[in-house]
């Protein structure tokens, strides 16, 4: 009986068109990030569950409802990474890079896993381009990483994006804010969702971030974080916004931007788009001073962001696929070894294309050549084999010309150059 395997819900196969978009994002990211001295760090996809619980926070939706967690063969709880930051921190601490006075900049590209309800721009396996700058609490680091993110997004020629900023305050001023928020929520608990009724006392900041419409509506009148920022936090966010404005960048202060993860501190930001349906955030991040020490490392500040590649893919204009340079058409089995050698020489010289592995009628092979969308068909039939030459056929004009094998590579190079892609 045949077995009918299907991909899991919220997981995707990416064929050439989609892979090309992802490759474009990756190569632009590498190019732009290297100008800012960011280096690639690849961390494992599977980590101990408590790494994510400790960093992202027990009360967050990600930890509470969305992690792919299971036991390994020894009964240890492990989790497919729902984000990259925790793993990068773990790796930096493990490598002894959590030393004061040193700045380390990392980028990580790869799949993340969250058990969410799939919809446009929301997958269970999705991909992030993630950057982290460890070791500086300076507002210049904040402004620089935001500039880098915007430079990356503009390299993809994306329009209609908006930068939103907020400041979550620090250990000095946030407790005062949380008290005010608890007071605000105290007599409204009956109108909150079941989760938020608990959060209202245990982790009230999460109420602001709740996606339930009733909680959202209620929080519109909640006290604003920035009104409770201490002078140091105000000076910090003002410096960041000043530097960004100096770069000609526009931003909006969003007093409800608290982000969905517990580790943020001071600056938080998101890039949103109105063109991708309900999931509007294409990137998000912020400062997380205190996270590294919370994970057992040194008292090292940090700031970072992640872009969702699936969401960016919805906004990018598909780059044109490059056509192959040649299709080697060789009708006769006895000439195929020689044709194989010619094709290999072409590839060694930087040309792209394929050949027919099996013989066939000239017409049907020519149809295959057309189907491959090659710019030139190279014909190596009985006549060519006898005369030690190759026929070039321009697939657009139908013009044909024969060249001796001795200098066909130079001729092909000239012809390809003289005939740029449409
Ligand atoms: P996040 O806001 O949870 O932050 O995710 C960052 C981005 O990942 C989102 O803005 C969105 O574009 C994308 N994303 C998240 N979930 C999904 C999903 N289910 N399907 C498709 N795309 C999704 C973080 O992950 C932080 N670690 C960012 C950070 C780095 N903060 C500091 N350093």
GROMACS .gro file of C-alpha atoms and ligand atoms in nm:
model
  455
    1UNK     CA    1   0.000   0.000   0.000
    2UNK     CA    2   0.135   0.346  -0.092
    3UNK     CA    3   0.227   0.579   0.192
    4UNK     CA    4   0.124   0.939   0.159
    5UNK     CA    5   0.367   1.153   0.355
    6UNK     CA    6   0.281   1.519   0.399
    7UNK     CA    7   0.484   1.798   0.553
    8UNK     CA    8   0.380   1.899   0.904
    9UNK     CA    9   0.142   2.190   0.953
   10UNK     CA   10   0.332   2.518   0.979
   11UNK     CA   11   0.642   2.372   0.810
   12UNK     CA   12   0.739   2.454   0.450
   13UNK     CA   13   0.942   2.315   0.163
   14UNK     CA   14   1.132   2.583  -0.022
   15UNK     CA   15   1.188   2.517  -0.390
   16UNK     CA   16   1.410   2.728  -0.614
   17UNK     CA   17   1.200   3.047  -0.631
   18UNK     CA   18   1.172   3.075  -0.256
   19UNK     CA   19   1.526   2.959  -0.186
   20UNK     CA   20   1.649   3.232  -0.420
   21UNK     CA   21   1.475   3.496  -0.205
   22UNK     CA   22   1.627   3.351   0.109
   23UNK     CA   23   1.973   3.338  -0.051
   24UNK     CA   24   1.936   3.705  -0.152
   25UNK     CA   25   1.848   3.804   0.207
   26UNK     CA   26   2.139   3.604   0.343
   27UNK     CA   27   2.395   3.747   0.103
   28UNK     CA   28   2.280   4.106   0.163
   29UNK     CA   29   2.290   4.045   0.538
   30UNK     CA   30   2.645   3.911   0.521
   31UNK     CA   31   2.758   4.205   0.308
   32UNK     CA   32   2.602   4.476   0.526
   33UNK     CA   33   2.684   4.316   0.862
   34UNK     CA   34   3.051   4.275   0.774
   35UNK     CA   35   3.075   4.656   0.732
   36UNK     CA   36   2.975   4.680   1.099
   37UNK     CA   37   3.220   4.408   1.211
   38UNK     CA   38   2.958   4.146   1.286
   39UNK     CA   39   3.083   3.786   1.260
   40UNK     CA   40   2.883   3.472   1.197
   41UNK     CA   41   2.804   3.240   1.486
   42UNK     CA   42   2.616   2.915   1.418
   43UNK     CA   43   2.468   2.766   1.732
   44UNK     CA   44   2.281   2.435   1.775
   45UNK     CA   45   1.912   2.414   1.697
   46UNK     CA   46   1.850   2.200   2.007
   47UNK     CA   47   1.929   2.334   2.355
   48UNK     CA   48   1.833   2.254   2.716
   49UNK     CA   49   1.479   2.367   2.786
   50UNK     CA   50   1.579   2.563   3.097
   51UNK     CA   51   1.804   2.792   2.886
   52UNK     CA   52   1.491   2.931   2.719
   53UNK     CA   53   1.283   2.931   3.037
   54UNK     CA   54   1.548   3.132   3.219
   55UNK     CA   55   1.607   3.385   2.946
   56UNK     CA   56   1.277   3.432   2.762
   57UNK     CA   57   1.073   3.402   3.084
   58UNK     CA   58   0.819   3.152   3.219
   59UNK     CA   59   0.526   3.389   3.177
   60UNK     CA   60   0.582   3.462   2.808
   61UNK     CA   61   0.363   3.305   2.537
   62UNK     CA   62   0.679   3.161   2.377
   63UNK     CA   63   0.774   2.958   2.686
   64UNK     CA   64   0.424   2.888   2.811
   65UNK     CA   65   0.256   2.779   2.489
   66UNK     CA   66   0.485   2.771   2.189
   67UNK     CA   67   0.798   2.565   2.249
   68UNK     CA   68   0.868   2.232   2.079
   69UNK     CA   69   0.990   2.055   2.392
   70UNK     CA   70   1.055   1.685   2.436
   71UNK     CA   71   1.269   1.443   2.636
   72UNK     CA   72   1.584   1.297   2.488
   73UNK     CA   73   1.670   0.928   2.534
   74UNK     CA   74   1.808   0.996   2.882
   75UNK     CA   75   1.493   1.180   2.989
   76UNK     CA   76   1.648   1.531   2.973
   77UNK     CA   77   1.416   1.806   2.859
   78UNK     CA   78   1.535   1.966   2.534
   79UNK     CA   79   1.376   2.231   2.311
   80UNK     CA   80   1.402   2.331   1.945
   81UNK     CA   81   1.521   2.692   1.967
   82UNK     CA   82   1.229   2.937   1.949
   83UNK     CA   83   1.476   3.226   1.897
   84UNK     CA   84   1.851   3.271   1.864
   85UNK     CA   85   1.945   3.512   2.144
   86UNK     CA   86   1.949   3.261   2.430
   87UNK     CA   87   2.174   3.020   2.237
   88UNK     CA   88   2.412   3.300   2.137
   89UNK     CA   89   2.441   3.406   2.503
   90UNK     CA   90   2.500   3.047   2.609
   91UNK     CA   91   2.770   3.005   2.344
   92UNK     CA   92   2.943   3.335   2.435
   93UNK     CA   93   2.950   3.243   2.804
   94UNK     CA   94   3.073   2.891   2.728
   95UNK     CA   95   3.352   3.032   2.509
   96UNK     CA   96   3.457   3.277   2.783
   97UNK     CA   97   3.361   3.584   2.579
   98UNK     CA   98   3.160   3.739   2.863
   99UNK     CA   99   3.448   3.957   2.984
  100UNK     CA  100   3.405   4.327   3.064
  101UNK     CA  101   3.561   4.577   2.826
  102UNK     CA  102   3.540   4.355   2.517
  103UNK     CA  103   3.280   4.400   2.244
  104UNK     CA  104   3.168   4.092   2.050
  105UNK     CA  105   2.930   4.121   1.756
  106UNK     CA  106   2.757   3.813   1.619
  107UNK     CA  107   2.504   3.732   1.353
  108UNK     CA  108   2.313   3.404   1.324
  109UNK     CA  109   2.092   3.292   1.038
  110UNK     CA  110   1.871   2.987   1.057
  111UNK     CA  111   1.549   2.811   1.149
  112UNK     CA  112   1.355   2.873   1.471
  113UNK     CA  113   1.053   2.682   1.598
  114UNK     CA  114   0.737   2.806   1.769
  115UNK     CA  115   0.413   2.613   1.803
  116UNK     CA  116   0.185   2.896   1.691
  117UNK     CA  117  -0.132   2.890   1.482
  118UNK     CA  118   0.003   2.914   1.126
  119UNK     CA  119  -0.118   3.199   0.903
  120UNK     CA  120   0.034   3.430   0.644
  121UNK     CA  121   0.378   3.529   0.777
  122UNK     CA  122   0.348   3.299   1.079
  123UNK     CA  123   0.500   2.952   1.064
  124UNK     CA  124   0.595   2.684   1.315
  125UNK     CA  125   0.937   2.655   1.154
  126UNK     CA  126   1.045   3.002   1.047
  127UNK     CA  127   1.382   3.164   0.982
  128UNK     CA  128   1.551   3.456   1.148
  129UNK     CA  129   1.845   3.676   1.067
  130UNK     CA  130   1.962   3.761   1.415
  131UNK     CA  131   2.230   4.005   1.539
  132UNK     CA  132   2.372   4.054   1.887
  133UNK     CA  133   2.624   4.309   2.014
  134UNK     CA  134   2.767   4.209   2.353
  135UNK     CA  135   2.976   4.424   2.583
  136UNK     CA  136   2.854   4.781   2.547
  137UNK     CA  137   2.585   4.976   2.729
  138UNK     CA  138   2.647   5.284   2.515
  139UNK     CA  139   2.356   5.442   2.326
  140UNK     CA  140   2.591   5.449   2.024
  141UNK     CA  141   2.565   5.069   2.017
  142UNK     CA  142   2.184   5.098   2.010
  143UNK     CA  143   2.185   5.359   1.732
  144UNK     CA  144   2.445   5.165   1.534
  145UNK     CA  145   2.258   4.833   1.539
  146UNK     CA  146   1.932   5.003   1.440
  147UNK     CA  147   2.113   5.182   1.153
  148UNK     CA  148   2.256   4.845   1.045
  149UNK     CA  149   1.912   4.682   1.050
  150UNK     CA  150   1.766   4.965   0.841
  151UNK     CA  151   2.061   4.951   0.597
  152UNK     CA  152   1.996   4.578   0.553
  153UNK     CA  153   1.623   4.632   0.494
  154UNK     CA  154   1.686   4.912   0.244
  155UNK     CA  155   1.936   4.688   0.058
  156UNK     CA  156   1.632   4.467  -0.010
  157UNK     CA  157   1.452   4.773  -0.152
  158UNK     CA  158   1.164   4.741   0.091
  159UNK     CA  159   0.924   5.031   0.114
  160UNK     CA  160   0.660   5.132   0.366
  161UNK     CA  161   0.842   5.016   0.679
  162UNK     CA  162   0.811   5.201   1.007
  163UNK     CA  163   1.057   5.203   1.299
  164UNK     CA  164   0.893   5.197   1.642
  165UNK     CA  165   1.085   5.260   1.963
  166UNK     CA  166   1.021   5.251   2.337
  167UNK     CA  167   1.226   5.243   2.654
  168UNK     CA  168   1.140   4.980   2.914
  169UNK     CA  169   1.350   5.150   3.184
  170UNK     CA  170   1.604   4.983   3.409
  171UNK     CA  171   1.628   4.810   3.748
  172UNK     CA  172   1.598   5.150   3.918
  173UNK     CA  173   1.290   5.286   3.750
  174UNK     CA  174   1.097   4.986   3.622
  175UNK     CA  175   0.975   4.869   3.968
  176UNK     CA  176   0.801   5.205   4.012
  177UNK     CA  177   0.636   5.161   3.676
  178UNK     CA  178   0.528   4.804   3.754
  179UNK     CA  179   0.367   4.924   4.078
  180UNK     CA  180   0.175   5.188   3.883
  181UNK     CA  181   0.070   4.928   3.627
  182UNK     CA  182  -0.046   4.685   3.896
  183UNK     CA  183  -0.253   4.964   4.054
  184UNK     CA  184  -0.403   5.045   3.716
  185UNK     CA  185  -0.494   4.681   3.657
  186UNK     CA  186  -0.620   4.610   4.008
  187UNK     CA  187  -0.988   4.698   3.959
  188UNK     CA  188  -0.993   4.580   3.596
  189UNK     CA  189  -0.902   4.217   3.648
  190UNK     CA  190  -1.255   4.100   3.572
  191UNK     CA  191  -1.221   4.235   3.214
  192UNK     CA  192  -0.887   4.062   3.148
  193UNK     CA  193  -0.834   3.721   2.985
  194UNK     CA  194  -0.763   3.425   3.217
  195UNK     CA  195  -0.387   3.444   3.158
  196UNK     CA  196  -0.374   3.818   3.223
  197UNK     CA  197  -0.572   3.786   3.546
  198UNK     CA  198  -0.270   3.595   3.678
  199UNK     CA  199  -0.014   3.813   3.497
  200UNK     CA  200  -0.167   4.130   3.642
  201UNK     CA  201   0.008   4.056   3.971
  202UNK     CA  202   0.292   3.818   3.870
  203UNK     CA  203   0.426   3.980   3.551
  204UNK     CA  204   0.209   4.281   3.463
  205UNK     CA  205   0.425   4.390   3.167
  206UNK     CA  206   0.301   4.081   2.983
  207UNK     CA  207  -0.057   4.215   3.005
  208UNK     CA  208   0.047   4.508   2.783
  209UNK     CA  209   0.176   4.256   2.530
  210UNK     CA  210  -0.135   4.031   2.536
  211UNK     CA  211  -0.296   3.967   2.199
  212UNK     CA  212  -0.652   3.928   2.334
  213UNK     CA  213  -0.863   4.220   2.200
  214UNK     CA  214  -1.019   4.294   2.543
  215UNK     CA  215  -0.678   4.316   2.711
  216UNK     CA  216  -0.540   4.526   2.428
  217UNK     CA  217  -0.827   4.773   2.447
  218UNK     CA  218  -0.793   4.803   2.822
  219UNK     CA  219  -0.419   4.866   2.805
  220UNK     CA  220  -0.459   5.167   2.578
  221UNK     CA  221  -0.509   5.377   2.892
  222UNK     CA  222  -0.234   5.205   3.094
  223UNK     CA  223   0.046   5.418   3.243
  224UNK     CA  224   0.328   5.479   2.994
  225UNK     CA  225   0.674   5.336   3.057
  226UNK     CA  226   0.865   5.642   2.946
  227UNK     CA  227   0.677   5.859   3.196
  228UNK     CA  228   0.846   5.649   3.468
  229UNK     CA  229   1.197   5.632   3.315
  230UNK     CA  230   1.474   5.757   3.548
  231UNK     CA  231   1.705   6.043   3.429
  232UNK     CA  232   1.969   5.791   3.307
  233UNK     CA  233   1.713   5.600   3.102
  234UNK     CA  234   1.572   5.922   2.959
  235UNK     CA  235   1.923   6.044   2.867
  236UNK     CA  236   1.990   5.705   2.703
  237UNK     CA  237   1.679   5.693   2.483
  238UNK     CA  238   1.714   6.062   2.394
  239UNK     CA  239   2.070   6.003   2.278
  240UNK     CA  240   1.957   5.702   2.068
  241UNK     CA  241   1.673   5.894   1.903
  242UNK     CA  242   1.904   6.195   1.849
  243UNK     CA  243   2.164   5.980   1.673
  244UNK     CA  244   1.898   5.817   1.455
  245UNK     CA  245   1.745   6.153   1.366
  246UNK     CA  246   2.095   6.277   1.280
  247UNK     CA  247   2.111   5.995   1.027
  248UNK     CA  248   1.791   6.120   0.867
  249UNK     CA  249   1.585   5.830   1.003
  250UNK     CA  250   1.223   5.863   1.107
  251UNK     CA  251   1.074   5.682   1.402
  252UNK     CA  252   0.765   5.666   1.616
  253UNK     CA  253   0.766   5.628   1.995
  254UNK     CA  254   0.523   5.345   2.073
  255UNK     CA  255   0.442   5.349   2.444
  256UNK     CA  256   0.292   4.999   2.423
  257UNK     CA  257   0.593   4.834   2.266
  258UNK     CA  258   0.710   4.598   2.543
  259UNK     CA  259   0.808   4.300   2.318
  260UNK     CA  260   0.709   3.940   2.385
  261UNK     CA  261   1.021   3.823   2.569
  262UNK     CA  262   1.113   3.899   2.929
  263UNK     CA  263   1.479   3.993   2.895
  264UNK     CA  264   1.447   4.346   2.756
  265UNK     CA  265   1.582   4.653   2.932
  266UNK     CA  266   1.580   5.017   2.820
  267UNK     CA  267   1.569   5.044   2.438
  268UNK     CA  268   1.321   4.821   2.252
  269UNK     CA  269   1.231   4.853   1.886
  270UNK     CA  270   1.034   4.695   1.606
  271UNK     CA  271   1.009   4.741   1.233
  272UNK     CA  272   0.651   4.706   1.112
  273UNK     CA  273   0.490   4.687   0.772
  274UNK     CA  274   0.130   4.748   0.676
  275UNK     CA  275   0.159   4.514   0.376
  276UNK     CA  276   0.182   4.165   0.526
  277UNK     CA  277  -0.156   4.101   0.685
  278UNK     CA  278  -0.204   4.055   1.056
  279UNK     CA  279   0.161   3.978   1.136
  280UNK     CA  280   0.302   4.326   1.100
  281UNK     CA  281   0.643   4.298   1.269
  282UNK     CA  282   0.923   4.211   1.028
  283UNK     CA  283   1.194   4.266   1.288
  284UNK     CA  284   1.222   4.331   1.657
  285UNK     CA  285   1.484   4.367   1.923
  286UNK     CA  286   1.624   4.564   2.209
  287UNK     CA  287   1.874   4.595   2.487
  288UNK     CA  288   1.908   4.311   2.740
  289UNK     CA  289   2.165   4.422   3.001
  290UNK     CA  290   2.140   4.165   3.282
  291UNK     CA  291   2.054   3.865   3.063
  292UNK     CA  292   2.408   3.729   3.045
  293UNK     CA  293   2.459   3.738   3.421
  294UNK     CA  294   2.114   3.585   3.465
  295UNK     CA  295   2.240   3.290   3.257
  296UNK     CA  296   2.548   3.248   3.476
  297UNK     CA  297   2.787   3.471   3.278
  298UNK     CA  298   2.960   3.800   3.354
  299UNK     CA  299   2.778   4.128   3.408
  300UNK     CA  300   2.788   4.216   3.039
  301UNK     CA  301   2.534   4.438   2.863
  302UNK     CA  302   2.400   4.361   2.518
  303UNK     CA  303   2.160   4.461   2.244
  304UNK     CA  304   2.027   4.275   1.942
  305UNK     CA  305   1.747   4.217   1.695
  306UNK     CA  306   1.601   3.947   1.473
  307UNK     CA  307   1.428   3.975   1.134
  308UNK     CA  308   1.170   3.720   1.028
  309UNK     CA  309   1.275   3.598   0.684
  310UNK     CA  310   0.930   3.463   0.589
  311UNK     CA  311   0.783   3.806   0.657
  312UNK     CA  312   1.056   3.984   0.460
  313UNK     CA  313   0.999   3.737   0.174
  314UNK     CA  314   0.638   3.860   0.150
  315UNK     CA  315   0.769   4.210   0.078
  316UNK     CA  316   1.065   4.150  -0.154
  317UNK     CA  317   1.027   4.173  -0.529
  318UNK     CA  318   1.135   3.836  -0.665
  319UNK     CA  319   1.480   3.869  -0.825
  320UNK     CA  320   1.490   3.731  -1.180
  321UNK     CA  321   1.624   3.380  -1.212
  322UNK     CA  322   1.953   3.372  -1.407
  323UNK     CA  323   1.925   3.167  -1.726
  324UNK     CA  324   2.176   2.887  -1.790
  325UNK     CA  325   2.449   2.970  -2.045
  326UNK     CA  326   2.423   2.649  -2.245
  327UNK     CA  327   2.244   2.325  -2.314
  328UNK     CA  328   2.475   2.059  -2.463
  329UNK     CA  329   2.277   1.863  -2.720
  330UNK     CA  330   2.446   1.535  -2.816
  331UNK     CA  331   2.212   1.295  -3.001
  332UNK     CA  332   2.449   0.998  -3.037
  333UNK     CA  333   2.565   0.769  -2.757
  334UNK     CA  334   2.912   0.721  -2.906
  335UNK     CA  335   2.990   1.097  -2.879
  336UNK     CA  336   2.855   1.146  -2.529
  337UNK     CA  337   3.186   1.094  -2.342
  338UNK     CA  338   3.345   1.369  -2.548
  339UNK     CA  339   3.043   1.596  -2.497
  340UNK     CA  340   3.066   1.527  -2.123
  341UNK     CA  341   3.429   1.647  -2.132
  342UNK     CA  342   3.331   1.968  -2.315
  343UNK     CA  343   3.055   2.038  -2.064
  344UNK     CA  344   3.295   1.988  -1.774
  345UNK     CA  345   3.544   2.230  -1.937
  346UNK     CA  346   3.265   2.488  -1.972
  347UNK     CA  347   3.177   2.460  -1.604
  348UNK     CA  348   3.544   2.485  -1.502
  349UNK     CA  349   3.550   2.810  -1.702
  350UNK     CA  350   3.253   2.950  -1.510
  351UNK     CA  351   2.964   2.870  -1.749
  352UNK     CA  352   2.642   2.707  -1.633
  353UNK     CA  353   2.430   2.450  -1.808
  354UNK     CA  354   2.338   2.086  -1.853
  355UNK     CA  355   2.354   1.810  -2.116
  356UNK     CA  356   2.128   1.529  -2.230
  357UNK     CA  357   2.231   1.200  -2.066
  358UNK     CA  358   2.040   0.988  -2.316
  359UNK     CA  359   2.016   0.992  -2.693
  360UNK     CA  360   1.701   1.092  -2.877
  361UNK     CA  361   1.563   1.257  -3.187
  362UNK     CA  362   1.709   1.598  -3.267
  363UNK     CA  363   1.370   1.768  -3.243
  364UNK     CA  364   1.286   1.632  -2.900
  365UNK     CA  365   1.637   1.717  -2.772
  366UNK     CA  366   1.595   2.070  -2.907
  367UNK     CA  367   1.268   2.094  -2.715
  368UNK     CA  368   1.458   1.994  -2.399
  369UNK     CA  369   1.718   2.261  -2.474
  370UNK     CA  370   1.440   2.523  -2.505
  371UNK     CA  371   1.280   2.399  -2.183
  372UNK     CA  372   1.607   2.444  -1.995
  373UNK     CA  373   1.589   2.817  -2.093
  374UNK     CA  374   1.956   2.809  -2.190
  375UNK     CA  375   2.080   3.107  -2.391
  376UNK     CA  376   2.280   2.884  -2.628
  377UNK     CA  377   2.238   2.529  -2.744
  378UNK     CA  378   2.575   2.364  -2.814
  379UNK     CA  379   2.526   2.088  -3.068
  380UNK     CA  380   2.774   1.802  -3.079
  381UNK     CA  381   2.642   1.556  -3.337
  382UNK     CA  382   2.810   1.316  -3.582
  383UNK     CA  383   2.924   1.596  -3.816
  384UNK     CA  384   3.074   1.801  -3.533
  385UNK     CA  385   3.251   1.495  -3.385
  386UNK     CA  386   3.403   1.415  -3.725
  387UNK     CA  387   3.511   1.776  -3.785
  388UNK     CA  388   3.625   1.833  -3.422
  389UNK     CA  389   3.401   2.132  -3.373
  390UNK     CA  390   3.088   2.248  -3.188
  391UNK     CA  391   2.784   2.428  -3.327
  392UNK     CA  392   2.655   2.722  -3.122
  393UNK     CA  393   2.285   2.801  -3.165
  394UNK     CA  394   2.157   3.129  -3.021
  395UNK     CA  395   1.823   3.020  -2.874
  396UNK     CA  396   1.673   3.366  -2.903
  397UNK     CA  397   1.759   3.441  -3.269
  398UNK     CA  398   1.803   3.085  -3.400
  399UNK     CA  399   2.140   3.184  -3.558
  400UNK     CA  400   2.395   2.903  -3.572
  401UNK     CA  401   2.773   2.903  -3.610
  402UNK     CA  402   3.039   2.629  -3.596
  403UNK     CA  403   3.364   2.669  -3.400
  404UNK     CA  404   3.665   2.434  -3.386
  405UNK     CA  405   3.701   2.260  -3.048
  406UNK     CA  406   4.056   2.401  -3.020
  407UNK     CA  407   3.932   2.755  -2.950
  408UNK     CA  408   3.563   2.713  -2.878
  409UNK     CA  409   3.602   2.827  -2.514
  410UNK     CA  410   3.737   3.170  -2.617
  411UNK     CA  411   3.468   3.200  -2.882
  412UNK     CA  412   3.196   3.106  -2.636
  413UNK     CA  413   3.325   3.361  -2.387
  414UNK     CA  414   3.318   3.633  -2.658
  415UNK     CA  415   2.969   3.538  -2.769
  416UNK     CA  416   2.826   3.530  -2.419
  417UNK     CA  417   2.980   3.872  -2.345
  418UNK     CA  418   2.848   4.019  -2.669
  419UNK     CA  419   2.500   3.898  -2.591
  420UNK     CA  420   2.409   4.017  -2.240
  421UNK     CA  421   2.103   3.869  -2.077
  422UNK     CA  422   1.777   4.042  -2.158
  423LIG     P1  423   1.077   3.822   1.822
  423LIG     O1  424   1.006   3.952   1.814
  423LIG     O2  425   1.015   3.713   1.900
  423LIG     O3  426   1.222   3.854   1.877
  423LIG     O4  427   1.103   3.768   1.675
  423LIG     C1  428   1.170   3.849   1.580
  423LIG     C2  429   1.102   3.839   1.444
  423LIG     O5  430   1.091   3.702   1.406
  423LIG     C3  431   0.958   3.889   1.442
  423LIG     O6  432   0.954   4.029   1.426
  423LIG     C4  433   0.903   3.818   1.320
  423LIG     O7  434   0.939   3.888   1.202
  423LIG     C5  435   0.977   3.685   1.324
  423LIG     N1  436   0.890   3.579   1.377
  423LIG     C6  437   0.864   3.551   1.506
  423LIG     N2  438   0.779   3.445   1.517
  423LIG     C7  439   0.751   3.406   1.391
  423LIG     C8  440   0.671   3.301   1.331
  423LIG     N3  441   0.603   3.213   1.407
  423LIG     N4  442   0.667   3.291   1.197
  423LIG     C9  443   0.736   3.377   1.118
  423LIG     N5  444   0.814   3.477   1.168
  423LIG    C10  445   0.821   3.491   1.301
  423LIG    C11  446   1.318   3.759   1.898
  423LIG     O8  447   1.314   3.646   1.857
  423LIG    C12  448   1.440   3.812   1.971
  423LIG     N6  449   1.530   3.700   1.997
  423LIG    C13  450   1.506   3.922   1.891
  423LIG    C14  451   1.628   3.976   1.961
  423LIG    C15  452   1.757   3.947   1.929
  423LIG     N7  453   1.628   4.057   2.064
  423LIG    C16  454   1.752   4.080   2.099
  423LIG     N8  455   1.832   4.012   2.020
   0.00000   0.00000   0.00000
